[in-house]
């Protein structure tokens, strides 16, 4: 019989950050681990005050540290901290922009990144492209995982009626690479043809600034478009369960949590063919005409190549078991 305490999981993430895929991912993981009896605490990287308050709790030897990021510079800046932490440290790379970020570093920056990444015992990447762009000498510690962890609110207890011509799109702050404008134009096209009753729900989140103001102006005179900001998770779940199609016209992606949620809710998912997509997603070229055609006629089904079926929860279980066995 062991007298050692349980493994503690420390989520280094923006606990109170903006709604979005990364926030949903680590919150889903936290909820599931806690439901299983694990001790999970946050080091809130979005608040220096809250992060400093949590620091005394990070030095326990039987700890699993999960550092969730979209921007590589964070991994570089905090590498000295993670290099001296006890337990097992994991860098979780969520963003499909990682390839572009590495290219922009240049030779000198790439050399600094290579040294910095050695501070982490494991690196979890959300698709194969991220793994392949990392330095070759580090790939042995990289594991590809899906960031989606089903949670109790993922599917409403009572399924609402589904409208096959209700289309949903999500956008972070109206940023260009989400191409919400293409979603608007694609639905406008299908309304003028096969689906005159089509509607579009825009789930916006993130920074409510100029880009989102431009999107609001674009749809202001379209009665068939509804734009909401920072909808809570149960509302998002209801929207996905009652809509016919989730549209994902992004220029790049990692392994989108909301795409996985839409599939789990039983919606069709039509997504741009710009990056790996989960099994069953219907692929479309990234232009309004092609997206409109795929909405009505369907697109080529993704095979899921380039993504993983191993969830972040599976990886956390494995890492925690290794810590416990030391």
CSV table of N, CA, C and O in Angstrom, one decimal, residues 17-64:
chain,number,residue,atom,x,y,z
A,17,UNK,N,-10.0,33.5,-19.2
A,17,UNK,CA,-9.8,34.1,-20.4
A,17,UNK,C,-11.0,34.2,-21.4
A,17,UNK,O,-12.1,33.8,-21.0
A,18,UNK,N,-10.7,34.6,-22.6
A,18,UNK,CA,-11.8,34.7,-23.6
A,18,UNK,C,-12.3,33.4,-23.9
A,18,UNK,O,-11.6,32.4,-24.0
A,19,UNK,N,-13.6,33.4,-24.2
A,19,UNK,CA,-14.3,32.2,-24.7
A,19,UNK,C,-13.6,31.8,-26.0
A,19,UNK,O,-13.3,32.6,-26.8
A,20,UNK,N,-13.4,30.5,-26.3
A,20,UNK,CA,-12.9,30.0,-27.5
A,20,UNK,C,-12.4,28.6,-27.4
A,20,UNK,O,-12.6,27.9,-26.4
A,21,UNK,N,-11.8,28.1,-28.5
A,21,UNK,CA,-11.4,26.7,-28.5
A,21,UNK,C,-10.4,26.3,-27.4
A,21,UNK,O,-10.6,25.2,-26.8
A,22,UNK,N,-9.4,27.1,-27.2
A,22,UNK,CA,-8.4,26.7,-26.2
A,22,UNK,C,-9.1,26.7,-24.8
A,22,UNK,O,-8.9,25.8,-24.0
A,23,UNK,N,-9.8,27.7,-24.5
A,23,UNK,CA,-10.5,27.8,-23.2
A,23,UNK,C,-11.5,26.6,-23.0
A,23,UNK,O,-11.5,26.0,-22.0
A,24,UNK,N,-12.2,26.3,-24.1
A,24,UNK,CA,-13.2,25.2,-24.0
A,24,UNK,C,-12.4,23.9,-23.8
A,24,UNK,O,-12.8,23.0,-23.0
A,25,UNK,N,-11.3,23.7,-24.4
A,25,UNK,CA,-10.5,22.5,-24.3
A,25,UNK,C,-10.0,22.2,-22.9
A,25,UNK,O,-10.2,21.2,-22.3
A,26,UNK,N,-9.3,23.2,-22.3
A,26,UNK,CA,-8.8,22.9,-21.0
A,26,UNK,C,-9.9,22.9,-19.9
A,26,UNK,O,-9.7,22.2,-18.9
A,27,UNK,N,-11.0,23.6,-20.1
A,27,UNK,CA,-12.1,23.6,-19.2
A,27,UNK,C,-12.8,22.2,-19.3
A,27,UNK,O,-13.2,21.6,-18.2
A,28,UNK,N,-12.9,21.7,-20.5
A,28,UNK,CA,-13.5,20.3,-20.6
A,28,UNK,C,-12.6,19.3,-19.9
A,28,UNK,O,-13.1,18.4,-19.2
A,29,UNK,N,-11.3,19.4,-20.1
A,29,UNK,CA,-10.4,18.5,-19.5
A,29,UNK,C,-10.4,18.6,-18.0
A,29,UNK,O,-10.5,17.5,-17.3
A,30,UNK,N,-10.4,19.8,-17.5
A,30,UNK,CA,-10.5,20.0,-16.1
A,30,UNK,C,-11.8,19.4,-15.5
A,30,UNK,O,-11.7,18.7,-14.5
A,31,UNK,N,-12.9,19.6,-16.1
A,31,UNK,CA,-14.2,19.1,-15.6
A,31,UNK,C,-14.2,17.6,-15.6
A,31,UNK,O,-14.7,17.0,-14.6
A,32,UNK,N,-13.7,17.0,-16.6
A,32,UNK,CA,-13.7,15.5,-16.7
A,32,UNK,C,-12.7,14.9,-15.6
A,32,UNK,O,-13.1,13.9,-14.9
A,33,UNK,N,-11.5,15.5,-15.5
A,33,UNK,CA,-10.6,15.0,-14.5
A,33,UNK,C,-11.1,15.1,-13.1
A,33,UNK,O,-11.0,14.2,-12.3
A,34,UNK,N,-11.7,16.2,-12.8
A,34,UNK,CA,-12.3,16.4,-11.5
A,34,UNK,C,-13.4,15.5,-11.2
A,34,UNK,O,-13.6,15.0,-10.1
A,35,UNK,N,-14.2,15.2,-12.3
A,35,UNK,CA,-15.3,14.2,-12.1
A,35,UNK,C,-14.8,12.8,-11.8
A,35,UNK,O,-15.5,12.0,-11.2
A,36,UNK,N,-13.6,12.6,-12.2
A,36,UNK,CA,-12.9,11.3,-11.9
A,36,UNK,C,-12.2,11.2,-10.6
A,36,UNK,O,-11.7,10.2,-10.2
A,37,UNK,N,-12.2,12.4,-9.9
A,37,UNK,CA,-11.6,12.4,-8.6
A,37,UNK,C,-10.2,13.0,-8.6
A,37,UNK,O,-9.5,13.1,-7.5
A,38,UNK,N,-9.7,13.5,-9.7
A,38,UNK,CA,-8.3,14.1,-9.7
A,38,UNK,C,-8.4,15.5,-9.1
A,38,UNK,O,-9.4,16.2,-9.2
A,39,UNK,N,-7.2,15.9,-8.6
A,39,UNK,CA,-7.0,17.2,-8.1
A,39,UNK,C,-6.5,18.1,-9.2
A,39,UNK,O,-5.4,17.8,-9.7
A,40,UNK,N,-7.2,19.1,-9.6
A,40,UNK,CA,-6.8,20.0,-10.7
A,40,UNK,C,-6.9,21.4,-10.2
A,40,UNK,O,-7.9,21.9,-9.7
A,41,UNK,N,-5.7,22.1,-10.4
A,41,UNK,CA,-5.7,23.5,-10.1
A,41,UNK,C,-5.2,24.3,-11.2
A,41,UNK,O,-4.6,23.8,-12.2
A,42,UNK,N,-5.4,25.6,-11.2
A,42,UNK,CA,-5.0,26.5,-12.3
A,42,UNK,C,-3.9,27.4,-11.8
A,42,UNK,O,-3.9,27.9,-10.7
A,43,UNK,N,-3.0,27.6,-12.8
A,43,UNK,CA,-2.0,28.7,-12.7
A,43,UNK,C,-2.5,29.6,-13.8
A,43,UNK,O,-2.2,29.4,-15.0
A,44,UNK,N,-3.2,30.7,-13.5
A,44,UNK,CA,-3.9,31.5,-14.5
A,44,UNK,C,-2.9,32.4,-15.2
A,44,UNK,O,-2.5,33.4,-14.7
A,45,UNK,N,-2.5,32.0,-16.4
A,45,UNK,CA,-1.5,32.7,-17.2
A,45,UNK,C,-2.1,34.0,-17.7
A,45,UNK,O,-1.3,34.8,-18.3
A,46,UNK,N,-3.4,34.2,-17.6
A,46,UNK,CA,-4.0,35.5,-18.1
A,46,UNK,C,-4.0,36.6,-17.0
A,46,UNK,O,-4.4,37.7,-17.3
A,47,UNK,N,-3.5,36.3,-15.8
A,47,UNK,CA,-3.5,37.2,-14.7
A,47,UNK,C,-2.2,37.1,-13.9
A,47,UNK,O,-2.1,36.1,-13.1
A,48,UNK,N,-1.3,38.0,-13.9
A,48,UNK,CA,-0.1,37.9,-13.1
A,48,UNK,C,-0.4,37.8,-11.6
A,48,UNK,O,0.3,37.0,-10.9
A,49,UNK,N,-1.4,38.5,-11.2
A,49,UNK,CA,-1.7,38.4,-9.7
A,49,UNK,C,-2.2,37.0,-9.3
A,49,UNK,O,-1.7,36.4,-8.3
A,50,UNK,N,-3.1,36.4,-10.1
A,50,UNK,CA,-3.6,35.1,-9.8
A,50,UNK,C,-2.5,34.0,-10.0
A,50,UNK,O,-2.4,33.1,-9.3
A,51,UNK,N,-1.7,34.2,-11.0
A,51,UNK,CA,-0.6,33.3,-11.3
A,51,UNK,C,0.4,33.3,-10.1
A,51,UNK,O,0.8,32.2,-9.6
A,52,UNK,N,0.8,34.4,-9.6
A,52,UNK,CA,1.7,34.5,-8.5
A,52,UNK,C,1.1,33.9,-7.2
A,52,UNK,O,1.8,33.2,-6.5
A,53,UNK,N,-0.2,34.1,-7.1
A,53,UNK,CA,-0.9,33.5,-5.9
A,53,UNK,C,-0.8,31.9,-5.9
A,53,UNK,O,-0.8,31.3,-4.9
A,54,UNK,N,-0.8,31.4,-7.2
A,54,UNK,CA,-0.8,29.9,-7.3
A,54,UNK,C,0.6,29.3,-7.2
A,54,UNK,O,0.7,28.1,-7.1
A,55,UNK,N,1.6,30.1,-7.3
A,55,UNK,CA,3.0,29.6,-7.5
A,55,UNK,C,3.4,28.7,-6.3
A,55,UNK,O,4.1,27.7,-6.5
A,56,UNK,N,3.0,29.0,-5.1
A,56,UNK,CA,3.5,28.0,-4.0
A,56,UNK,C,3.0,26.6,-4.2
A,56,UNK,O,3.6,25.7,-3.6
A,57,UNK,N,1.9,26.4,-5.0
A,57,UNK,CA,1.4,25.1,-5.1
A,57,UNK,C,2.0,24.3,-6.3
A,57,UNK,O,1.7,23.1,-6.5
A,58,UNK,N,3.0,24.9,-7.0
A,58,UNK,CA,3.5,24.2,-8.2
A,58,UNK,C,4.7,23.4,-7.9
A,58,UNK,O,5.2,22.7,-8.8
A,59,UNK,N,5.2,23.3,-6.7
A,59,UNK,CA,6.5,22.7,-6.4
A,59,UNK,C,6.4,21.3,-5.9
A,59,UNK,O,7.4,20.6,-5.6
A,60,UNK,N,5.2,20.7,-5.8
A,60,UNK,CA,5.0,19.3,-5.4
A,60,UNK,C,5.6,18.4,-6.4
A,60,UNK,O,5.4,18.6,-7.6
A,61,UNK,N,6.3,17.4,-6.0
A,61,UNK,CA,7.0,16.5,-6.9
A,61,UNK,C,6.0,15.7,-7.8
A,61,UNK,O,6.2,15.4,-8.9
A,62,UNK,N,4.9,15.3,-7.2
A,62,UNK,CA,3.9,14.4,-7.9
A,62,UNK,C,2.9,15.3,-8.6
A,62,UNK,O,1.7,15.4,-8.2
A,63,UNK,N,3.4,16.1,-9.6
A,63,UNK,CA,2.6,17.0,-10.3
A,63,UNK,C,2.7,16.8,-11.8
A,63,UNK,O,3.8,16.4,-12.3
A,64,UNK,N,1.6,17.1,-12.5
A,64,UNK,CA,1.6,17.1,-13.9
A,64,UNK,C,1.2,18.5,-14.4
A,64,UNK,O,0.1,19.0,-14.1
